Amino acid sequence: MNLEIQYQEFQEEKINIPTINTENVINGNHKRSSIFRLIQYSLQYKLLLVFGNLGLLITSVSMVALPYLAGKMIDSITKSNSKENLNFLTLQFIVLTVVTAFFTFLRTYAFSILGEKITFHLRNELFQSLMLKDIEFFDSNRSGELISRLSSDISVINKGTNDSISTLLKNAIQVLGSLILLCFISWRLTLVLFCVIPPSTIMAIVFVKKYKQLRKEYQQSIAQATQIASEVLSNMRIVRSFSTEERESNSYQKANQIVFTFGNKMALLGSQFMAIGIVLAYAVILAILYYGGTLVIDGESTLGDLSSFVLYTLTMTISLLALSGTMNEMISAAAVSEKIFDIIDHPVKIRNGSVDASNITGQINISDVTFCYPTKSSVMSLKRINLEINQGEVVAFVGQSGSGKSTIVQLLQRFYDSIQGSILFDNIDIKEYNLQQLHKQIGFVAQEPTLFSGTLKDNITYGVDTFTQEDIDNAMKLANAYDFVTDLSIFPDGLETIVGERGVKLSGGQKQRIAIARALIKNPKILIFDEATSALDSESEFQVQKAIDGLVSSGQKTIIIIAHRLSTVINSNKIIVVQNGYIVEQGKHQELIEKNGVYKQLIERQLQ
Ligand SMILES: Nc1ncnc2c1ncn2[C@@H]1O[C@H](COP(=O)(O)OP(=O)(O)OP(=O)(O)O)[C@@H](O)[C@H]1O
C-alpha cells in the first residue's frame, strides 16, 4: 500500500514521532489553554527552538543596528567628509547585512519546521483520539466537520504556528529595540510618536476581537460546506439515480456562499485595518520629519540622528503592522486549536476492562437491560431485556423495524453501555473485559457491507495481525466467496483486486460475502449477522444465506441473526421477538406458532 511505503520512507528518515498520551486522550483531563498546549508541543523540539531563537536574537539585534549605522553613514557624509570613515561604515553595513540574511534563513527555517512538526503531532493526536472516541460521539458529531478539523483547521494552525512564531517574536523585539533607540536618539521626537500609539492600540484591540469572531464563523461555515460535499460525493449513485445533481449543487453553492460572505467580511475588515494603519504610519513620519527638521535647522540635532530616527520609526511601524498581521494568524490558530483540543479532550465514557476475553465460550446472559441512545435520551430503545444465549446456539431476533434488534447487538459489542442491567459473557460483566480482545471474539456482519478502499485481501484480513494463505482460503470458502474471488474471468487480479472506494467495484452480494470472510478469518466465538441478506437480490441472498447456513450447521459458534425474512430463521434454536424495545416472545419456531401471538402475526403478514 502507498501509505505503507511512505511510512517506511518516513521511518528511514528517522523523523521522530512524538508519543501521544492515550491516558490523557481517554480521560480528557486537559484544562490548560490551547496556546499553552501548542507551546508545550513545541518544547519537545528543543534543538529547533535553540536554532530558531538564536537566529531570532541575532537578526533582531542586527536589524535594529542597521538604521543606526545608516545614520552614522549620513553623519560621516555631512560632517566629517572622510571617505575612510565612510568605507569602514559601509563594510560594517555589508557584514551586518550578510549576518542578518544568514540568521534570517536559520530562524525562518527552524521555526517553519517547528510549525510543521506541531501540526504533524496535532493531526496524529486528533486522529488517534477520534479512533478512541465512544460510538456515541459519532452520533452527535458529523463526519464532514471532523474531516474539516483534520484538514483545513489544522492547516490554519500550521499557518499560525510555523513562521508566525518567529515573525511575531522578531517583530516584537524590533518594536522594543527601536523604541529604546528612539528614546536614546531624541526623547522629544519620541514623545510626538507616543501621541499616536494609544489610539492605534485601541483600534488594534477592537479589530482583533471582531476578526476573531469572524474567523470562527468562517471556519464553521467551511465545515458545513465540507459536510455537504462529503455526504454527496460518497452517495453519488443515489444522487444520480434521483437526478438531484442540481439540487445538491445548489445546496453546496448556498453553503459556499456563506463561506464567501464571511471571507468577504474578513477581507473588508482586514483591508480597513491596513488602510487606517498606513494613514497613521505616514502621519507619524510627516510629524517627525517636520518637527525633527526644525530641530536640525536649529542645530539641536544632526541629520544622521534624524535619518536614524525616521528609519527606526519606519522599522517600528512596519514591525507593528506585521505584528498585527501575525497576531491575526495566531488568533485564528488559537480559535481553531480550541475546537481541536475540545475534540481531543472530549472524555471517553466506555472504559476498557482488564479481563482477558480470548477464551470466552460464547455463553451470553442479558439481565434486566434498559437502554436509551445518548442523542435520544427521552426514548427508551430497550426496556428490561432478559435473555440467555448458550454456547453454540443459533439465536434469531425478529420484530418490526425500529423495535430494538440492532440496538441489542450494539450493546453486545459494547458500542454503548446500558443505563440499567448487565450483559455477561461467561458470567463476567462485559465492562470487565478488555474490549479489543472481546471484539476479536465477535464477528460482525452489518446490513450494509462496508469495505475499505484497498485490495480484497486487505479487506478480508482487516483487523487480524497474523494470517496464512490457508486462513484466507478457509474464510473465503466458509463465506462462499472463494469461487468468485479465484475466478480470473471475474477478478483477473484475484485477491489483489483493488475494490475501489467502499468496495464500489463489487456487487452487493460479493461485498457481503467478503464482509463475512472478514468476520470469519479471526475465528470468533460469536458471530452476529445484522440483516446480512436484506439488502441483496434473491441470487445474492441465496449465496450469502448458503454461507450463513454452512456456519450454522457447523454448530461451533454462537450465532446471532437479525432477520426480516422469517423463512431464514425457522431452524434457529431460539427465536426472540422484539417489540417496542421489549422482548415479547421467545422460543422455537413451532412453539411460537402454537402460541398464536406476535410471531405468528409477523409470519402471516409476510405470507400475505
Ligand atoms: N444511533 C442512534 N441514535 C439514536 N437513536 C437510535 C440510534 N439507532 C437506533 N435508534 C433508535 O432506537 C430504536 C431501535 O432501533 P434499532 O435500530 O435497534 O431497531 P431495529 O429493530 O434494528 O430496526 P430495523 O429492523 O429497521 O433495523 C429506534 O427507535 C431508532 O430510531
PDB file of N, CA, C and O in Angstrom, residues 440-498:
ATOM      1  N   LYS A 440     -12.299  -9.208  19.171  1.00  0.00           N
ATOM      2  CA  LYS A 440     -11.675 -10.263  18.357  1.00  0.00           C
ATOM      3  C   LYS A 440     -12.512 -11.544  18.411  1.00  0.00           C
ATOM      4  O   LYS A 440     -12.452 -12.383  17.516  1.00  0.00           O
ATOM      5  N   GLN A 441     -13.290 -11.688  19.470  1.00  0.00           N
ATOM      6  CA  GLN A 441     -14.104 -12.901  19.624  1.00  0.00           C
ATOM      7  C   GLN A 441     -15.514 -12.735  19.060  1.00  0.00           C
ATOM      8  O   GLN A 441     -16.333 -13.643  19.155  1.00  0.00           O
ATOM      9  N   ILE A 442     -15.802 -11.549  18.557  1.00  0.00           N
ATOM     10  CA  ILE A 442     -17.132 -11.317  17.980  1.00  0.00           C
ATOM     11  C   ILE A 442     -16.970 -10.943  16.507  1.00  0.00           C
ATOM     12  O   ILE A 442     -16.307  -9.949  16.179  1.00  0.00           O
ATOM     13  N   GLY A 443     -17.538 -11.749  15.631  1.00  0.00           N
ATOM     14  CA  GLY A 443     -17.520 -11.409  14.198  1.00  0.00           C
ATOM     15  C   GLY A 443     -18.833 -10.741  13.861  1.00  0.00           C
ATOM     16  O   GLY A 443     -19.901 -11.269  14.171  1.00  0.00           O
ATOM     17  N   PHE A 444     -18.751  -9.565  13.253  1.00  0.00           N
ATOM     18  CA  PHE A 444     -19.975  -8.799  12.992  1.00  0.00           C
ATOM     19  C   PHE A 444     -20.137  -8.546  11.494  1.00  0.00           C
ATOM     20  O   PHE A 444     -19.209  -8.085  10.833  1.00  0.00           O
ATOM     21  N   VAL A 445     -21.303  -8.892  10.985  1.00  0.00           N
ATOM     22  CA  VAL A 445     -21.595  -8.610   9.578  1.00  0.00           C
ATOM     23  C   VAL A 445     -22.811  -7.692   9.552  1.00  0.00           C
ATOM     24  O   VAL A 445     -23.895  -8.064   9.994  1.00  0.00           O
ATOM     25  N   ALA A 446     -22.586  -6.489   9.067  1.00  0.00           N
ATOM     26  CA  ALA A 446     -23.657  -5.486   9.120  1.00  0.00           C
ATOM     27  C   ALA A 446     -24.558  -5.590   7.892  1.00  0.00           C
ATOM     28  O   ALA A 446     -24.228  -6.251   6.910  1.00  0.00           O
ATOM     29  N   GLN A 447     -25.693  -4.913   7.992  1.00  0.00           N
ATOM     30  CA  GLN A 447     -26.666  -4.904   6.886  1.00  0.00           C
ATOM     31  C   GLN A 447     -26.037  -4.331   5.621  1.00  0.00           C
ATOM     32  O   GLN A 447     -26.134  -4.884   4.551  1.00  0.00           O
ATOM     33  N   GLU A 448     -25.354  -3.195   5.784  1.00  0.00           N
ATOM     34  CA  GLU A 448     -24.656  -2.549   4.657  1.00  0.00           C
ATOM     35  C   GLU A 448     -23.213  -3.009   4.710  1.00  0.00           C
ATOM     36  O   GLU A 448     -22.461  -2.583   5.580  1.00  0.00           O
ATOM     37  N   PRO A 449     -22.785  -3.874   3.793  1.00  0.00           N
ATOM     38  CA  PRO A 449     -21.389  -4.302   3.876  1.00  0.00           C
ATOM     39  C   PRO A 449     -20.444  -3.148   3.548  1.00  0.00           C
ATOM     40  O   PRO A 449     -20.545  -2.563   2.481  1.00  0.00           O
ATOM     41  N   THR A 450     -19.611  -2.781   4.508  1.00  0.00           N
ATOM     42  CA  THR A 450     -18.713  -1.654   4.286  1.00  0.00           C
ATOM     43  C   THR A 450     -17.299  -2.161   4.094  1.00  0.00           C
ATOM     44  O   THR A 450     -16.744  -2.802   4.983  1.00  0.00           O
ATOM     45  N   LEU A 451     -16.741  -1.899   2.917  1.00  0.00           N
ATOM     46  CA  LEU A 451     -15.364  -2.297   2.667  1.00  0.00           C
ATOM     47  C   LEU A 451     -14.485  -1.053   2.614  1.00  0.00           C
ATOM     48  O   LEU A 451     -14.974   0.052   2.401  1.00  0.00           O
ATOM     49  N   PHE A 452     -13.181  -1.269   2.812  1.00  0.00           N
ATOM     50  CA  PHE A 452     -12.228  -0.160   2.693  1.00  0.00           C
ATOM     51  C   PHE A 452     -11.597  -0.203   1.298  1.00  0.00           C
ATOM     52  O   PHE A 452     -11.663  -1.234   0.608  1.00  0.00           O
ATOM     53  N   SER A 453     -10.921   0.882   0.931  1.00  0.00           N
ATOM     54  CA  SER A 453     -10.532   1.009  -0.471  1.00  0.00           C
ATOM     55  C   SER A 453      -9.281   0.231  -0.909  1.00  0.00           C
ATOM     56  O   SER A 453      -8.791   0.456  -1.989  1.00  0.00           O
ATOM     57  N   GLY A 454      -8.782  -0.705  -0.109  1.00  0.00           N
ATOM     58  CA  GLY A 454      -7.598  -1.474  -0.515  1.00  0.00           C
ATOM     59  C   GLY A 454      -7.948  -2.642  -1.422  1.00  0.00           C
ATOM     60  O   GLY A 454      -8.869  -2.575  -2.244  1.00  0.00           O
ATOM     61  N   THR A 455      -7.208  -3.735  -1.277  1.00  0.00           N
ATOM     62  CA  THR A 455      -7.464  -4.922  -2.100  1.00  0.00           C
ATOM     63  C   THR A 455      -8.454  -5.841  -1.387  1.00  0.00           C
ATOM     64  O   THR A 455      -8.778  -5.633  -0.213  1.00  0.00           O
ATOM     65  N   LEU A 456      -8.892  -6.880  -2.123  1.00  0.00           N
ATOM     66  CA  LEU A 456      -9.777  -7.879  -1.495  1.00  0.00           C
ATOM     67  C   LEU A 456      -9.067  -8.492  -0.290  1.00  0.00           C
ATOM     68  O   LEU A 456      -9.656  -8.695   0.775  1.00  0.00           O
ATOM     69  N   LYS A 457      -7.766  -8.758  -0.470  1.00  0.00           N
ATOM     70  CA  LYS A 457      -7.005  -9.369   0.614  1.00  0.00           C
ATOM     71  C   LYS A 457      -6.937  -8.435   1.838  1.00  0.00           C
ATOM     72  O   LYS A 457      -7.146  -8.874   2.971  1.00  0.00           O
ATOM     73  N   ASP A 458      -6.677  -7.147   1.572  1.00  0.00           N
ATOM     74  CA  ASP A 458      -6.644  -6.179   2.683  1.00  0.00           C
ATOM     75  C   ASP A 458      -7.957  -6.209   3.449  1.00  0.00           C
ATOM     76  O   ASP A 458      -7.996  -6.121   4.678  1.00  0.00           O
ATOM     77  N   ASN A 459      -9.059  -6.321   2.710  1.00  0.00           N
ATOM     78  CA  ASN A 459     -10.375  -6.293   3.347  1.00  0.00           C
ATOM     79  C   ASN A 459     -10.665  -7.560   4.135  1.00  0.00           C
ATOM     80  O   ASN A 459     -11.224  -7.503   5.226  1.00  0.00           O
ATOM     81  N   ILE A 460     -10.272  -8.695   3.572  1.00  0.00           N
ATOM     82  CA  ILE A 460     -10.552  -9.949   4.290  1.00  0.00           C
ATOM     83  C   ILE A 460      -9.709 -10.034   5.559  1.00  0.00           C
ATOM     84  O   ILE A 460     -10.174 -10.491   6.596  1.00  0.00           O
ATOM     85  N   THR A 461      -8.484  -9.541   5.481  1.00  0.00           N
ATOM     86  CA  THR A 461      -7.595  -9.671   6.644  1.00  0.00           C
ATOM     87  C   THR A 461      -7.639  -8.440   7.553  1.00  0.00           C
ATOM     88  O   THR A 461      -6.792  -8.284   8.427  1.00  0.00           O
ATOM     89  N   TYR A 462      -8.639  -7.600   7.323  1.00  0.00           N
ATOM     90  CA  TYR A 462      -8.757  -6.364   8.109  1.00  0.00           C
ATOM     91  C   TYR A 462      -8.873  -6.686   9.607  1.00  0.00           C
ATOM     92  O   TYR A 462      -9.769  -7.422  10.027  1.00  0.00           O
ATOM     93  N   GLY A 463      -7.960  -6.174  10.388  1.00  0.00           N
ATOM     94  CA  GLY A 463      -8.054  -6.370  11.841  1.00  0.00           C
ATOM     95  C   GLY A 463      -7.346  -7.602  12.364  1.00  0.00           C
ATOM     96  O   GLY A 463      -7.310  -7.823  13.574  1.00  0.00           O
ATOM     97  N   VAL A 464      -6.790  -8.439  11.480  1.00  0.00           N
ATOM     98  CA  VAL A 464      -6.012  -9.582  12.001  1.00  0.00           C
ATOM     99  C   VAL A 464      -4.527  -9.329  11.740  1.00  0.00           C
ATOM    100  O   VAL A 464      -4.147  -8.866  10.669  1.00  0.00           O
ATOM    101  N   ASP A 465      -3.726  -9.631  12.753  1.00  0.00           N
ATOM    102  CA  ASP A 465      -2.303  -9.305  12.628  1.00  0.00           C
ATOM    103  C   ASP A 465      -1.534 -10.402  11.906  1.00  0.00           C
ATOM    104  O   ASP A 465      -0.663 -10.140  11.088  1.00  0.00           O
ATOM    105  N   THR A 466      -1.848 -11.651  12.232  1.00  0.00           N
ATOM    106  CA  THR A 466      -1.111 -12.744  11.584  1.00  0.00           C
ATOM    107  C   THR A 466      -2.107 -13.685  10.909  1.00  0.00           C
ATOM    108  O   THR A 466      -3.147 -14.022  11.490  1.00  0.00           O
ATOM    109  N   PHE A 467      -1.780 -14.086   9.701  1.00  0.00           N
ATOM    110  CA  PHE A 467      -2.673 -14.989   8.964  1.00  0.00           C
ATOM    111  C   PHE A 467      -1.851 -15.692   7.897  1.00  0.00           C
ATOM    112  O   PHE A 467      -0.773 -15.215   7.503  1.00  0.00           O
ATOM    113  N   THR A 468      -2.365 -16.822   7.438  1.00  0.00           N
ATOM    114  CA  THR A 468      -1.697 -17.541   6.347  1.00  0.00           C
ATOM    115  C   THR A 468      -2.640 -17.518   5.143  1.00  0.00           C
ATOM    116  O   THR A 468      -3.826 -17.176   5.284  1.00  0.00           O
ATOM    117  N   GLN A 469      -2.126 -17.940   3.998  1.00  0.00           N
ATOM    118  CA  GLN A 469      -2.980 -18.028   2.806  1.00  0.00           C
ATOM    119  C   GLN A 469      -4.114 -19.017   3.069  1.00  0.00           C
ATOM    120  O   GLN A 469      -5.249 -18.823   2.623  1.00  0.00           O
ATOM    121  N   GLU A 470      -3.795 -20.060   3.855  1.00  0.00           N
ATOM    122  CA  GLU A 470      -4.800 -21.073   4.178  1.00  0.00           C
ATOM    123  C   GLU A 470      -5.952 -20.449   4.988  1.00  0.00           C
ATOM    124  O   GLU A 470      -7.121 -20.762   4.747  1.00  0.00           O
ATOM    125  N   ASP A 471      -5.582 -19.562   5.918  1.00  0.00           N
ATOM    126  CA  ASP A 471      -6.624 -18.884   6.712  1.00  0.00           C
ATOM    127  C   ASP A 471      -7.556 -18.100   5.787  1.00  0.00           C
ATOM    128  O   ASP A 471      -8.780 -18.130   5.949  1.00  0.00           O
ATOM    129  N   ILE A 472      -6.947 -17.396   4.825  1.00  0.00           N
ATOM    130  CA  ILE A 472      -7.764 -16.589   3.904  1.00  0.00           C
ATOM    131  C   ILE A 472      -8.662 -17.513   3.076  1.00  0.00           C
ATOM    132  O   ILE A 472      -9.874 -17.277   2.951  1.00  0.00           O
ATOM    133  N   ASP A 473      -8.081 -18.594   2.558  1.00  0.00           N
ATOM    134  CA  ASP A 473      -8.865 -19.510   1.723  1.00  0.00           C
ATOM    135  C   ASP A 473     -10.015 -20.121   2.523  1.00  0.00           C
ATOM    136  O   ASP A 473     -11.149 -20.188   2.048  1.00  0.00           O
ATOM    137  N   ASN A 474      -9.718 -20.531   3.768  1.00  0.00           N
ATOM    138  CA  ASN A 474     -10.775 -21.138   4.599  1.00  0.00           C
ATOM    139  C   ASN A 474     -11.905 -20.148   4.851  1.00  0.00           C
ATOM    140  O   ASN A 474     -13.085 -20.492   4.731  1.00  0.00           O
ATOM    141  N   ALA A 475     -11.512 -18.919   5.199  1.00  0.00           N
ATOM    142  CA  ALA A 475     -12.541 -17.897   5.481  1.00  0.00           C
ATOM    143  C   ALA A 475     -13.377 -17.654   4.232  1.00  0.00           C
ATOM    144  O   ALA A 475     -14.611 -17.541   4.302  1.00  0.00           O
ATOM    145  N   MET A 476     -12.712 -17.599   3.078  1.00  0.00           N
ATOM    146  CA  MET A 476     -13.451 -17.347   1.830  1.00  0.00           C
ATOM    147  C   MET A 476     -14.379 -18.516   1.513  1.00  0.00           C
ATOM    148  O   MET A 476     -15.502 -18.326   1.054  1.00  0.00           O
ATOM    149  N   LYS A 477     -13.898 -19.749   1.765  1.00  0.00           N
ATOM    150  CA  LYS A 477     -14.745 -20.920   1.466  1.00  0.00           C
ATOM    151  C   LYS A 477     -15.974 -20.909   2.369  1.00  0.00           C
ATOM    152  O   LYS A 477     -17.101 -21.103   1.907  1.00  0.00           O
ATOM    153  N   LEU A 478     -15.750 -20.665   3.664  1.00  0.00           N
ATOM    154  CA  LEU A 478     -16.893 -20.638   4.601  1.00  0.00           C
ATOM    155  C   LEU A 478     -17.875 -19.522   4.233  1.00  0.00           C
ATOM    156  O   LEU A 478     -19.085 -19.661   4.424  1.00  0.00           O
ATOM    157  N   ALA A 479     -17.337 -18.437   3.711  1.00  0.00           N
ATOM    158  CA  ALA A 479     -18.197 -17.294   3.366  1.00  0.00           C
ATOM    159  C   ALA A 479     -18.779 -17.419   1.962  1.00  0.00           C
ATOM    160  O   ALA A 479     -19.430 -16.490   1.477  1.00  0.00           O
ATOM    161  N   ASN A 480     -18.479 -18.544   1.305  1.00  0.00           N
ATOM    162  CA  ASN A 480     -18.985 -18.757  -0.046  1.00  0.00           C
ATOM    163  C   ASN A 480     -18.452 -17.702  -1.020  1.00  0.00           C
ATOM    164  O   ASN A 480     -19.144 -17.258  -1.935  1.00  0.00           O
ATOM    165  N   ALA A 481     -17.200 -17.269  -0.750  1.00  0.00           N
ATOM    166  CA  ALA A 481     -16.598 -16.215  -1.581  1.00  0.00           C
ATOM    167  C   ALA A 481     -15.429 -16.749  -2.401  1.00  0.00           C
ATOM    168  O   ALA A 481     -14.944 -16.051  -3.296  1.00  0.00           O
ATOM    169  N   TYR A 482     -14.996 -17.954  -2.091  1.00  0.00           N
ATOM    170  CA  TYR A 482     -13.774 -18.482  -2.710  1.00  0.00           C
ATOM    171  C   TYR A 482     -13.893 -18.543  -4.225  1.00  0.00           C
ATOM    172  O   TYR A 482     -12.991 -18.108  -4.953  1.00  0.00           O
ATOM    173  N   ASP A 483     -15.036 -19.065  -4.695  1.00  0.00           N
ATOM    174  CA  ASP A 483     -15.175 -19.292  -6.136  1.00  0.00           C
ATOM    175  C   ASP A 483     -15.087 -17.999  -6.945  1.00  0.00           C
ATOM    176  O   ASP A 483     -14.399 -17.937  -7.944  1.00  0.00           O
ATOM    177  N   PHE A 484     -15.785 -16.964  -6.484  1.00  0.00           N
ATOM    178  CA  PHE A 484     -15.766 -15.750  -7.313  1.00  0.00           C
ATOM    179  C   PHE A 484     -14.444 -14.987  -7.189  1.00  0.00           C
ATOM    180  O   PHE A 484     -13.991 -14.365  -8.138  1.00  0.00           O
ATOM    181  N   VAL A 485     -13.805 -15.067  -6.014  1.00  0.00           N
ATOM    182  CA  VAL A 485     -12.528 -14.347  -5.869  1.00  0.00           C
ATOM    183  C   VAL A 485     -11.448 -15.010  -6.727  1.00  0.00           C
ATOM    184  O   VAL A 485     -10.617 -14.329  -7.341  1.00  0.00           O
ATOM    185  N   THR A 486     -11.491 -16.341  -6.804  1.00  0.00           N
ATOM    186  CA  THR A 486     -10.423 -17.029  -7.550  1.00  0.00           C
ATOM    187  C   THR A 486     -10.770 -17.212  -9.033  1.00  0.00           C
ATOM    188  O   THR A 486      -9.963 -17.732  -9.796  1.00  0.00           O
ATOM    189  N   ASP A 487     -11.971 -16.796  -9.432  1.00  0.00           N
ATOM    190  CA  ASP A 487     -12.346 -16.886 -10.848  1.00  0.00           C
ATOM    191  C   ASP A 487     -11.696 -15.714 -11.606  1.00  0.00           C
ATOM    192  O   ASP A 487     -12.127 -14.561 -11.487  1.00  0.00           O
ATOM    193  N   LEU A 488     -10.655 -16.026 -12.375  1.00  0.00           N
ATOM    194  CA  LEU A 488      -9.885 -14.955 -13.022  1.00  0.00           C
ATOM    195  C   LEU A 488     -10.678 -14.217 -14.095  1.00  0.00           C
ATOM    196  O   LEU A 488     -10.319 -13.100 -14.478  1.00  0.00           O
ATOM    197  N   SER A 489     -11.790 -14.827 -14.563  1.00  0.00           N
ATOM    198  CA  SER A 489     -12.600 -14.107 -15.540  1.00  0.00           C
ATOM    199  C   SER A 489     -13.416 -13.002 -14.853  1.00  0.00           C
ATOM    200  O   SER A 489     -13.879 -12.060 -15.482  1.00  0.00           O
ATOM    201  N   ILE A 490     -13.610 -13.122 -13.524  1.00  0.00           N
ATOM    202  CA  ILE A 490     -14.336 -12.067 -12.792  1.00  0.00           C
ATOM    203  C   ILE A 490     -13.328 -11.066 -12.204  1.00  0.00           C
ATOM    204  O   ILE A 490     -13.455  -9.871 -12.362  1.00  0.00           O
ATOM    205  N   PHE A 491     -12.335 -11.619 -11.505  1.00  0.00           N
ATOM    206  CA  PHE A 491     -11.311 -10.762 -10.904  1.00  0.00           C
ATOM    207  C   PHE A 491      -9.928 -11.229 -11.365  1.00  0.00           C
ATOM    208  O   PHE A 491      -9.324 -12.103 -10.719  1.00  0.00           O
ATOM    209  N   PRO A 492      -9.423 -10.679 -12.484  1.00  0.00           N
ATOM    210  CA  PRO A 492      -8.125 -11.137 -13.001  1.00  0.00           C
ATOM    211  C   PRO A 492      -6.996 -11.029 -11.971  1.00  0.00           C
ATOM    212  O   PRO A 492      -6.055 -11.802 -12.002  1.00  0.00           O
ATOM    213  N   ASP A 493      -7.117 -10.080 -11.061  1.00  0.00           N
ATOM    214  CA  ASP A 493      -6.044  -9.940 -10.063  1.00  0.00           C
ATOM    215  C   ASP A 493      -6.314 -10.725  -8.787  1.00  0.00           C
ATOM    216  O   ASP A 493      -5.582 -10.603  -7.796  1.00  0.00           O
ATOM    217  N   GLY A 494      -7.394 -11.518  -8.782  1.00  0.00           N
ATOM    218  CA  GLY A 494      -7.711 -12.342  -7.611  1.00  0.00           C
ATOM    219  C   GLY A 494      -7.758 -11.533  -6.337  1.00  0.00           C
ATOM    220  O   GLY A 494      -8.371 -10.456  -6.288  1.00  0.00           O
ATOM    221  N   LEU A 495      -7.068 -12.021  -5.313  1.00  0.00           N
ATOM    222  CA  LEU A 495      -7.093 -11.362  -4.001  1.00  0.00           C
ATOM    223  C   LEU A 495      -6.479  -9.963  -4.021  1.00  0.00           C
ATOM    224  O   LEU A 495      -6.733  -9.149  -3.135  1.00  0.00           O
ATOM    225  N   GLU A 496      -5.664  -9.710  -5.039  1.00  0.00           N
ATOM    226  CA  GLU A 496      -5.004  -8.394  -5.112  1.00  0.00           C
ATOM    227  C   GLU A 496      -5.878  -7.355  -5.818  1.00  0.00           C
ATOM    228  O   GLU A 496      -5.443  -6.225  -6.051  1.00  0.00           O
ATOM    229  N   THR A 497      -7.112  -7.734  -6.155  1.00  0.00           N
ATOM    230  CA  THR A 497      -8.015  -6.777  -6.816  1.00  0.00           C
ATOM    231  C   THR A 497      -8.298  -5.585  -5.899  1.00  0.00           C
ATOM    232  O   THR A 497      -8.643  -5.764  -4.725  1.00  0.00           O
ATOM    233  N   ILE A 498      -8.142  -4.390  -6.469  1.00  0.00           N
ATOM    234  CA  ILE A 498      -8.478  -3.170  -5.703  1.00  0.00           C
ATOM    235  C   ILE A 498      -9.995  -3.016  -5.738  1.00  0.00           C
ATOM    236  O   ILE A 498     -10.591  -3.014  -6.812  1.00  0.00           O
TER     237      ILE A 498
END
